[in-house]
JSON list of C-alpha atoms in Angstrom, two decimals:
[
{"chain": "A", "resi": 162, "resn": "MET", "atom": "CA", "xyz": [76.53, 26.31, -14.34]},
{"chain": "A", "resi": 163, "resn": "THR", "atom": "CA", "xyz": [77.09, 29.07, -11.81]},
{"chain": "A", "resi": 164, "resn": "VAL", "atom": "CA", "xyz": [74.58, 31.74, -10.78]},
{"chain": "A", "resi": 165, "resn": "ASP", "atom": "CA", "xyz": [76.21, 34.60, -8.89]},
{"chain": "A", "resi": 166, "resn": "TRP", "atom": "CA", "xyz": [74.25, 37.48, -7.31]},
{"chain": "A", "resi": 167, "resn": "THR", "atom": "CA", "xyz": [76.11, 40.67, -8.20]},
{"chain": "A", "resi": 168, "resn": "GLY", "atom": "CA", "xyz": [73.54, 43.12, -6.82]},
{"chain": "A", "resi": 169, "resn": "ALA", "atom": "CA", "xyz": [74.55, 42.92, -3.17]},
{"chain": "A", "resi": 170, "resn": "ASP", "atom": "CA", "xyz": [75.60, 46.06, -1.30]},
{"chain": "A", "resi": 171, "resn": "GLU", "atom": "CA", "xyz": [76.18, 46.85, 2.37]},
{"chain": "A", "resi": 172, "resn": "ARG", "atom": "CA", "xyz": [72.41, 46.72, 3.09]},
{"chain": "A", "resi": 173, "resn": "GLY", "atom": "CA", "xyz": [71.90, 43.27, 1.58]},
{"chain": "A", "resi": 174, "resn": "THR", "atom": "CA", "xyz": [68.28, 42.21, 1.69]},
{"chain": "A", "resi": 175, "resn": "ALA", "atom": "CA", "xyz": [67.25, 44.74, 4.38]},
{"chain": "A", "resi": 176, "resn": "SER", "atom": "CA", "xyz": [63.90, 45.13, 2.59]},
{"chain": "A", "resi": 177, "resn": "TYR", "atom": "CA", "xyz": [62.23, 43.69, -0.47]},
{"chain": "A", "resi": 178, "resn": "THR", "atom": "CA", "xyz": [62.75, 46.86, -2.51]},
{"chain": "A", "resi": 179, "resn": "SER", "atom": "CA", "xyz": [66.24, 47.75, -1.27]},
{"chain": "A", "resi": 180, "resn": "TYR", "atom": "CA", "xyz": [68.37, 45.29, -3.21]},
{"chain": "A", "resi": 181, "resn": "SER", "atom": "CA", "xyz": [69.27, 44.81, -6.85]},
{"chain": "A", "resi": 182, "resn": "ARG", "atom": "CA", "xyz": [68.26, 41.58, -8.54]},
{"chain": "A", "resi": 183, "resn": "ASP", "atom": "CA", "xyz": [71.28, 41.70, -10.88]},
{"chain": "A", "resi": 184, "resn": "HIS", "atom": "CA", "xyz": [73.15, 38.44, -11.24]},
{"chain": "A", "resi": 185, "resn": "GLU", "atom": "CA", "xyz": [75.33, 36.55, -13.68]},
{"chain": "A", "resi": 186, "resn": "VAL", "atom": "CA", "xyz": [74.81, 33.13, -15.20]},
{"chain": "A", "resi": 187, "resn": "ARG", "atom": "CA", "xyz": [78.05, 31.44, -16.20]},
{"chain": "A", "resi": 188, "resn": "VAL", "atom": "CA", "xyz": [79.06, 28.22, -17.82]},
{"chain": "A", "resi": 189, "resn": "GLU", "atom": "CA", "xyz": [82.80, 27.57, -17.90]},
{"chain": "A", "resi": 190, "resn": "GLY", "atom": "CA", "xyz": [84.35, 28.61, -21.19]},
{"chain": "A", "resi": 191, "resn": "LYS", "atom": "CA", "xyz": [81.29, 30.57, -22.42]},
{"chain": "A", "resi": 192, "resn": "PRO", "atom": "CA", "xyz": [80.26, 34.23, -22.34]},
{"chain": "A", "resi": 193, "resn": "THR", "atom": "CA", "xyz": [78.54, 35.39, -19.16]},
{"chain": "A", "resi": 194, "resn": "LEU", "atom": "CA", "xyz": [74.82, 36.14, -19.31]},
{"chain": "A", "resi": 195, "resn": "LEU", "atom": "CA", "xyz": [73.84, 39.26, -17.40]},
{"chain": "A", "resi": 196, "resn": "ALA", "atom": "CA", "xyz": [70.53, 38.54, -15.73]},
{"chain": "A", "resi": 197, "resn": "THR", "atom": "CA", "xyz": [67.95, 40.13, -13.44]},
{"chain": "A", "resi": 198, "resn": "SER", "atom": "CA", "xyz": [64.48, 39.65, -11.98]},
{"chain": "A", "resi": 199, "resn": "ASP", "atom": "CA", "xyz": [61.00, 40.37, -13.29]},
{"chain": "A", "resi": 200, "resn": "LEU", "atom": "CA", "xyz": [59.99, 43.89, -14.22]},
{"chain": "A", "resi": 201, "resn": "LYS", "atom": "CA", "xyz": [58.28, 44.74, -10.93]},
{"chain": "A", "resi": 202, "resn": "VAL", "atom": "CA", "xyz": [61.32, 45.47, -8.76]},
{"chain": "A", "resi": 203, "resn": "ARG", "atom": "CA", "xyz": [64.72, 47.15, -9.25]},
{"chain": "A", "resi": 204, "resn": "THR", "atom": "CA", "xyz": [65.35, 45.69, -12.66]},
{"chain": "A", "resi": 205, "resn": "ASP", "atom": "CA", "xyz": [67.86, 46.50, -15.39]},
{"chain": "A", "resi": 206, "resn": "VAL", "atom": "CA", "xyz": [65.79, 45.83, -18.52]},
{"chain": "A", "resi": 207, "resn": "SER", "atom": "CA", "xyz": [68.93, 45.26, -20.61]},
{"chain": "A", "resi": 208, "resn": "ARG", "atom": "CA", "xyz": [69.57, 42.04, -18.66]},
{"chain": "A", "resi": 209, "resn": "TYR", "atom": "CA", "xyz": [67.98, 38.64, -19.31]},
{"chain": "A", "resi": 210, "resn": "ARG", "atom": "CA", "xyz": [65.18, 37.43, -17.05]},
{"chain": "A", "resi": 211, "resn": "ALA", "atom": "CA", "xyz": [64.81, 33.78, -16.01]},
{"chain": "A", "resi": 212, "resn": "GLU", "atom": "CA", "xyz": [61.36, 33.67, -17.62]},
{"chain": "A", "resi": 213, "resn": "GLU", "atom": "CA", "xyz": [62.82, 34.80, -20.97]},
{"chain": "A", "resi": 214, "resn": "LEU", "atom": "CA", "xyz": [65.57, 32.21, -20.82]},
{"chain": "A", "resi": 215, "resn": "PHE", "atom": "CA", "xyz": [63.05, 29.52, -19.90]},
{"chain": "A", "resi": 216, "resn": "VAL", "atom": "CA", "xyz": [60.86, 30.23, -22.94]},
{"chain": "A", "resi": 217, "resn": "GLY", "atom": "CA", "xyz": [64.02, 30.56, -25.03]},
{"chain": "A", "resi": 218, "resn": "ALA", "atom": "CA", "xyz": [65.22, 27.12, -23.94]},
{"chain": "A", "resi": 219, "resn": "ILE", "atom": "CA", "xyz": [61.96, 25.53, -25.11]},
{"chain": "A", "resi": 220, "resn": "SER", "atom": "CA", "xyz": [62.17, 27.39, -28.43]},
{"chain": "A", "resi": 221, "resn": "GLN", "atom": "CA", "xyz": [65.85, 26.56, -28.91]},
{"chain": "A", "resi": 222, "resn": "ALA", "atom": "CA", "xyz": [65.27, 22.84, -28.32]},
{"chain": "A", "resi": 223, "resn": "GLN", "atom": "CA", "xyz": [62.34, 22.87, -30.76]},
{"chain": "A", "resi": 224, "resn": "MET", "atom": "CA", "xyz": [64.49, 24.50, -33.45]},
{"chain": "A", "resi": 225, "resn": "LEU", "atom": "CA", "xyz": [67.31, 22.01, -32.99]},
{"chain": "A", "resi": 226, "resn": "TRP", "atom": "CA", "xyz": [64.93, 19.05, -33.15]},
{"chain": "A", "resi": 227, "resn": "PHE", "atom": "CA", "xyz": [63.23, 20.55, -36.22]},
{"chain": "A", "resi": 228, "resn": "LEU", "atom": "CA", "xyz": [66.54, 20.94, -38.06]},
{"chain": "A", "resi": 229, "resn": "ARG", "atom": "CA", "xyz": [67.50, 17.37, -37.17]},
{"chain": "A", "resi": 230, "resn": "THR", "atom": "CA", "xyz": [64.10, 16.07, -38.28]},
{"chain": "A", "resi": 231, "resn": "ALA", "atom": "CA", "xyz": [64.22, 17.97, -41.57]},
{"chain": "A", "resi": 232, "resn": "ALA", "atom": "CA", "xyz": [67.71, 16.64, -42.36]},
{"chain": "A", "resi": 233, "resn": "ARG", "atom": "CA", "xyz": [66.61, 13.09, -41.55]},
{"chain": "A", "resi": 234, "resn": "HIS", "atom": "CA", "xyz": [63.74, 13.48, -44.06]},
{"chain": "A", "resi": 235, "resn": "ASP", "atom": "CA", "xyz": [66.01, 15.02, -46.73]},
{"chain": "A", "resi": 236, "resn": "VAL", "atom": "CA", "xyz": [64.32, 18.42, -46.42]},
{"chain": "A", "resi": 237, "resn": "VAL", "atom": "CA", "xyz": [66.79, 21.29, -46.78]},
{"chain": "A", "resi": 238, "resn": "VAL", "atom": "CA", "xyz": [66.16, 24.19, -44.38]},
{"chain": "A", "resi": 239, "resn": "LEU", "atom": "CA", "xyz": [67.86, 27.51, -45.12]},
{"chain": "A", "resi": 240, "resn": "GLY", "atom": "CA", "xyz": [66.41, 29.58, -42.29]},
{"chain": "A", "resi": 241, "resn": "TYR", "atom": "CA", "xyz": [64.49, 29.25, -39.04]},
{"chain": "A", "resi": 242, "resn": "ALA", "atom": "CA", "xyz": [63.25, 32.05, -36.77]},
{"chain": "A", "resi": 243, "resn": "ASP", "atom": "CA", "xyz": [60.80, 31.70, -33.90]},
{"chain": "A", "resi": 244, "resn": "LYS", "atom": "CA", "xyz": [58.67, 34.33, -32.16]},
{"chain": "A", "resi": 245, "resn": "ALA", "atom": "CA", "xyz": [58.00, 32.37, -28.97]},
{"chain": "A", "resi": 246, "resn": "THR", "atom": "CA", "xyz": [55.74, 33.61, -26.18]},
{"chain": "A", "resi": 247, "resn": "GLY", "atom": "CA", "xyz": [55.05, 32.33, -22.70]},
{"chain": "A", "resi": 248, "resn": "THR", "atom": "CA", "xyz": [51.98, 33.02, -20.58]},
{"chain": "A", "resi": 249, "resn": "GLN", "atom": "CA", "xyz": [52.09, 32.96, -16.80]},
{"chain": "A", "resi": 250, "resn": "ARG", "atom": "CA", "xyz": [49.13, 32.96, -14.42]},
{"chain": "A", "resi": 251, "resn": "VAL", "atom": "CA", "xyz": [49.57, 35.69, -11.84]},
{"chain": "A", "resi": 252, "resn": "GLU", "atom": "CA", "xyz": [48.40, 34.60, -8.41]},
{"chain": "A", "resi": 253, "resn": "ALA", "atom": "CA", "xyz": [47.85, 36.47, -5.14]},
{"chain": "A", "resi": 254, "resn": "ALA", "atom": "CA", "xyz": [51.56, 36.65, -4.30]},
{"chain": "A", "resi": 255, "resn": "GLY", "atom": "CA", "xyz": [52.24, 38.38, -7.64]},
{"chain": "A", "resi": 256, "resn": "SER", "atom": "CA", "xyz": [53.81, 35.29, -9.15]},
{"chain": "A", "resi": 257, "resn": "GLY", "atom": "CA", "xyz": [52.49, 32.17, -10.75]},
{"chain": "A", "resi": 258, "resn": "PRO", "atom": "CA", "xyz": [53.22, 29.22, -12.99]},
{"chain": "A", "resi": 259, "resn": "PHE", "atom": "CA", "xyz": [53.53, 29.19, -16.73]},
{"chain": "A", "resi": 260, "resn": "VAL", "atom": "CA", "xyz": [50.29, 27.99, -18.25]},
{"chain": "A", "resi": 261, "resn": "GLU", "atom": "CA", "xyz": [51.35, 27.86, -21.89]},
{"chain": "A", "resi": 262, "resn": "VAL", "atom": "CA", "xyz": [54.18, 28.48, -24.33]},
{"chain": "A", "resi": 263, "resn": "VAL", "atom": "CA", "xyz": [53.46, 29.09, -28.00]},
{"chain": "A", "resi": 264, "resn": "LEU", "atom": "CA", "xyz": [56.19, 28.70, -30.60]},
{"chain": "A", "resi": 265, "resn": "ARG", "atom": "CA", "xyz": [55.70, 30.44, -33.94]},
{"chain": "A", "resi": 266, "resn": "PRO", "atom": "CA", "xyz": [58.55, 29.29, -36.18]},
{"chain": "A", "resi": 267, "resn": "ARG", "atom": "CA", "xyz": [59.01, 30.70, -39.67]},
{"chain": "A", "resi": 268, "resn": "VAL", "atom": "CA", "xyz": [61.02, 28.27, -41.77]},
{"chain": "A", "resi": 269, "resn": "THR", "atom": "CA", "xyz": [62.67, 28.91, -45.13]},
{"chain": "A", "resi": 270, "resn": "TYR", "atom": "CA", "xyz": [63.18, 25.82, -47.25]},
{"chain": "A", "resi": 271, "resn": "ALA", "atom": "CA", "xyz": [65.51, 25.33, -50.23]},
{"chain": "A", "resi": 272, "resn": "GLY", "atom": "CA", "xyz": [62.73, 23.82, -52.34]},
{"chain": "A", "resi": 273, "resn": "GLU", "atom": "CA", "xyz": [59.01, 23.33, -52.40]},
{"chain": "A", "resi": 274, "resn": "VAL", "atom": "CA", "xyz": [57.69, 21.88, -49.14]},
{"chain": "A", "resi": 275, "resn": "GLY", "atom": "CA", "xyz": [53.96, 21.38, -48.83]},
{"chain": "A", "resi": 276, "resn": "GLU", "atom": "CA", "xyz": [52.00, 22.35, -45.74]},
{"chain": "A", "resi": 277, "resn": "GLU", "atom": "CA", "xyz": [51.31, 18.72, -44.88]},
{"chain": "A", "resi": 278, "resn": "LEU", "atom": "CA", "xyz": [54.99, 17.74, -44.89]},
{"chain": "A", "resi": 279, "resn": "ALA", "atom": "CA", "xyz": [55.94, 20.88, -42.98]},
{"chain": "A", "resi": 280, "resn": "ALA", "atom": "CA", "xyz": [53.28, 20.12, -40.36]},
{"chain": "A", "resi": 281, "resn": "ARG", "atom": "CA", "xyz": [54.60, 16.56, -40.00]},
{"chain": "A", "resi": 282, "resn": "LEU", "atom": "CA", "xyz": [58.15, 17.84, -39.50]},
{"chain": "A", "resi": 283, "resn": "HIS", "atom": "CA", "xyz": [57.04, 20.32, -36.82]},
{"chain": "A", "resi": 284, "resn": "HIS", "atom": "CA", "xyz": [54.94, 17.65, -35.08]},
{"chain": "A", "resi": 285, "resn": "GLU", "atom": "CA", "xyz": [57.76, 15.10, -35.07]},
{"chain": "A", "resi": 286, "resn": "ALA", "atom": "CA", "xyz": [60.21, 17.69, -33.74]},
{"chain": "A", "resi": 287, "resn": "ARG", "atom": "CA", "xyz": [57.73, 18.65, -31.00]},
{"chain": "A", "resi": 288, "resn": "GLU", "atom": "CA", "xyz": [57.37, 14.99, -30.01]},
{"chain": "A", "resi": 289, "resn": "HIS", "atom": "CA", "xyz": [61.15, 14.80, -29.49]},
{"chain": "A", "resi": 290, "resn": "ASN", "atom": "CA", "xyz": [61.61, 18.20, -27.83]},
{"chain": "A", "resi": 291, "resn": "HIS", "atom": "CA", "xyz": [62.94, 17.01, -24.48]},
{"chain": "A", "resi": 292, "resn": "ILE", "atom": "CA", "xyz": [62.55, 20.39, -22.78]},
{"chain": "A", "resi": 293, "resn": "ALA", "atom": "CA", "xyz": [58.94, 20.85, -23.90]},
{"chain": "A", "resi": 294, "resn": "ARG", "atom": "CA", "xyz": [58.24, 17.28, -22.78]},
{"chain": "A", "resi": 295, "resn": "SER", "atom": "CA", "xyz": [59.62, 18.13, -19.32]},
{"chain": "A", "resi": 296, "resn": "VAL", "atom": "CA", "xyz": [57.04, 20.79, -18.48]},
{"chain": "A", "resi": 297, "resn": "HIS", "atom": "CA", "xyz": [53.49, 20.33, -17.21]},
{"chain": "A", "resi": 298, "resn": "PHE", "atom": "CA", "xyz": [51.69, 22.84, -19.40]},
{"chain": "A", "resi": 299, "resn": "PRO", "atom": "CA", "xyz": [50.90, 22.98, -23.13]},
{"chain": "A", "resi": 300, "resn": "VAL", "atom": "CA", "xyz": [53.67, 23.87, -25.57]},
{"chain": "A", "resi": 301, "resn": "ARG", "atom": "CA", "xyz": [52.00, 24.61, -28.88]},
{"chain": "A", "resi": 302, "resn": "VAL", "atom": "CA", "xyz": [53.78, 24.94, -32.23]},
{"chain": "A", "resi": 303, "resn": "GLU", "atom": "CA", "xyz": [52.04, 27.27, -34.68]},
{"chain": "A", "resi": 304, "resn": "PRO", "atom": "CA", "xyz": [54.33, 27.51, -37.72]},
{"chain": "A", "resi": 305, "resn": "THR", "atom": "CA", "xyz": [53.79, 30.06, -40.44]},
{"chain": "A", "resi": 306, "resn": "VAL", "atom": "CA", "xyz": [53.18, 28.89, -43.98]},
{"chain": "A", "resi": 307, "resn": "PRO", "atom": "CA", "xyz": [56.38, 27.38, -45.41]},
{"chain": "A", "resi": 308, "resn": "ALA", "atom": "CA", "xyz": [58.54, 30.00, -47.07]},
{"chain": "A", "resi": 309, "resn": "ARG", "atom": "CA", "xyz": [61.07, 29.77, -49.89]},
{"chain": "A", "resi": 310, "resn": "PRO", "atom": "CA", "xyz": [63.90, 32.21, -50.42]},
{"chain": "A", "resi": 311, "resn": "ALA", "atom": "CA", "xyz": [63.23, 35.03, -52.87]},
{"chain": "A", "resi": 312, "resn": "PRO", "atom": "CA", "xyz": [64.73, 34.40, -56.29]},
{"chain": "A", "resi": 313, "resn": "VAL", "atom": "CA", "xyz": [68.07, 36.06, -56.88]},
{"chain": "A", "resi": 314, "resn": "PRO", "atom": "CA", "xyz": [67.86, 38.49, -59.81]},
{"chain": "A", "resi": 315, "resn": "ALA", "atom": "CA", "xyz": [69.94, 37.55, -62.80]},
{"chain": "A", "resi": 316, "resn": "VAL", "atom": "CA", "xyz": [73.05, 39.63, -63.42]},
{"chain": "A", "resi": 317, "resn": "GLU", "atom": "CA", "xyz": [73.77, 40.50, -67.04]}
]
C-alpha cells in the first residue's frame, strides 16, 4: 500500500492551516482512493477520511465473516447492508482515540431465519472478526430484525 501526499505546494507546511491534506491511497492494480484529513482544516469533503476507512474496515470484515458463517450454517443470505458508526473522544489537542464502533447490519435471508439463529450468526461472526479483535475499544453489533425479500407479484 502506498500513501502519497498530493496537497503539497511551494509553501509546504509553512503553517498548520496553509497546506492541503489531500492524499492518495494506492494498492497496486486497484483504483486509487482519494483521501483527506478531518473536517477541521482545508478538507475536500468528497474525499475519504482515515477515520471513515477505519470504521469501514471493521464493518467490511464483519460482513465477510457473517457471510462465511451463514454459508457454513446453511443459511442463505441475499443481502447485507451496514450503517456503521464510530465514536471518538476529543481531547485537549482536538484529537482523540476511538472509544466505540457500532455496526448495524440489516440482513435479507432467502428463507425464514429466527431472531435467535440470526443473533448466533452475528455473534459467531463478531468472534472471528480479526479487525474488530485487533482494537482496544468495544465493537458492538446491533443487527436489525431479520428481513426476507418482498414476494414477487405473480404475472398473468
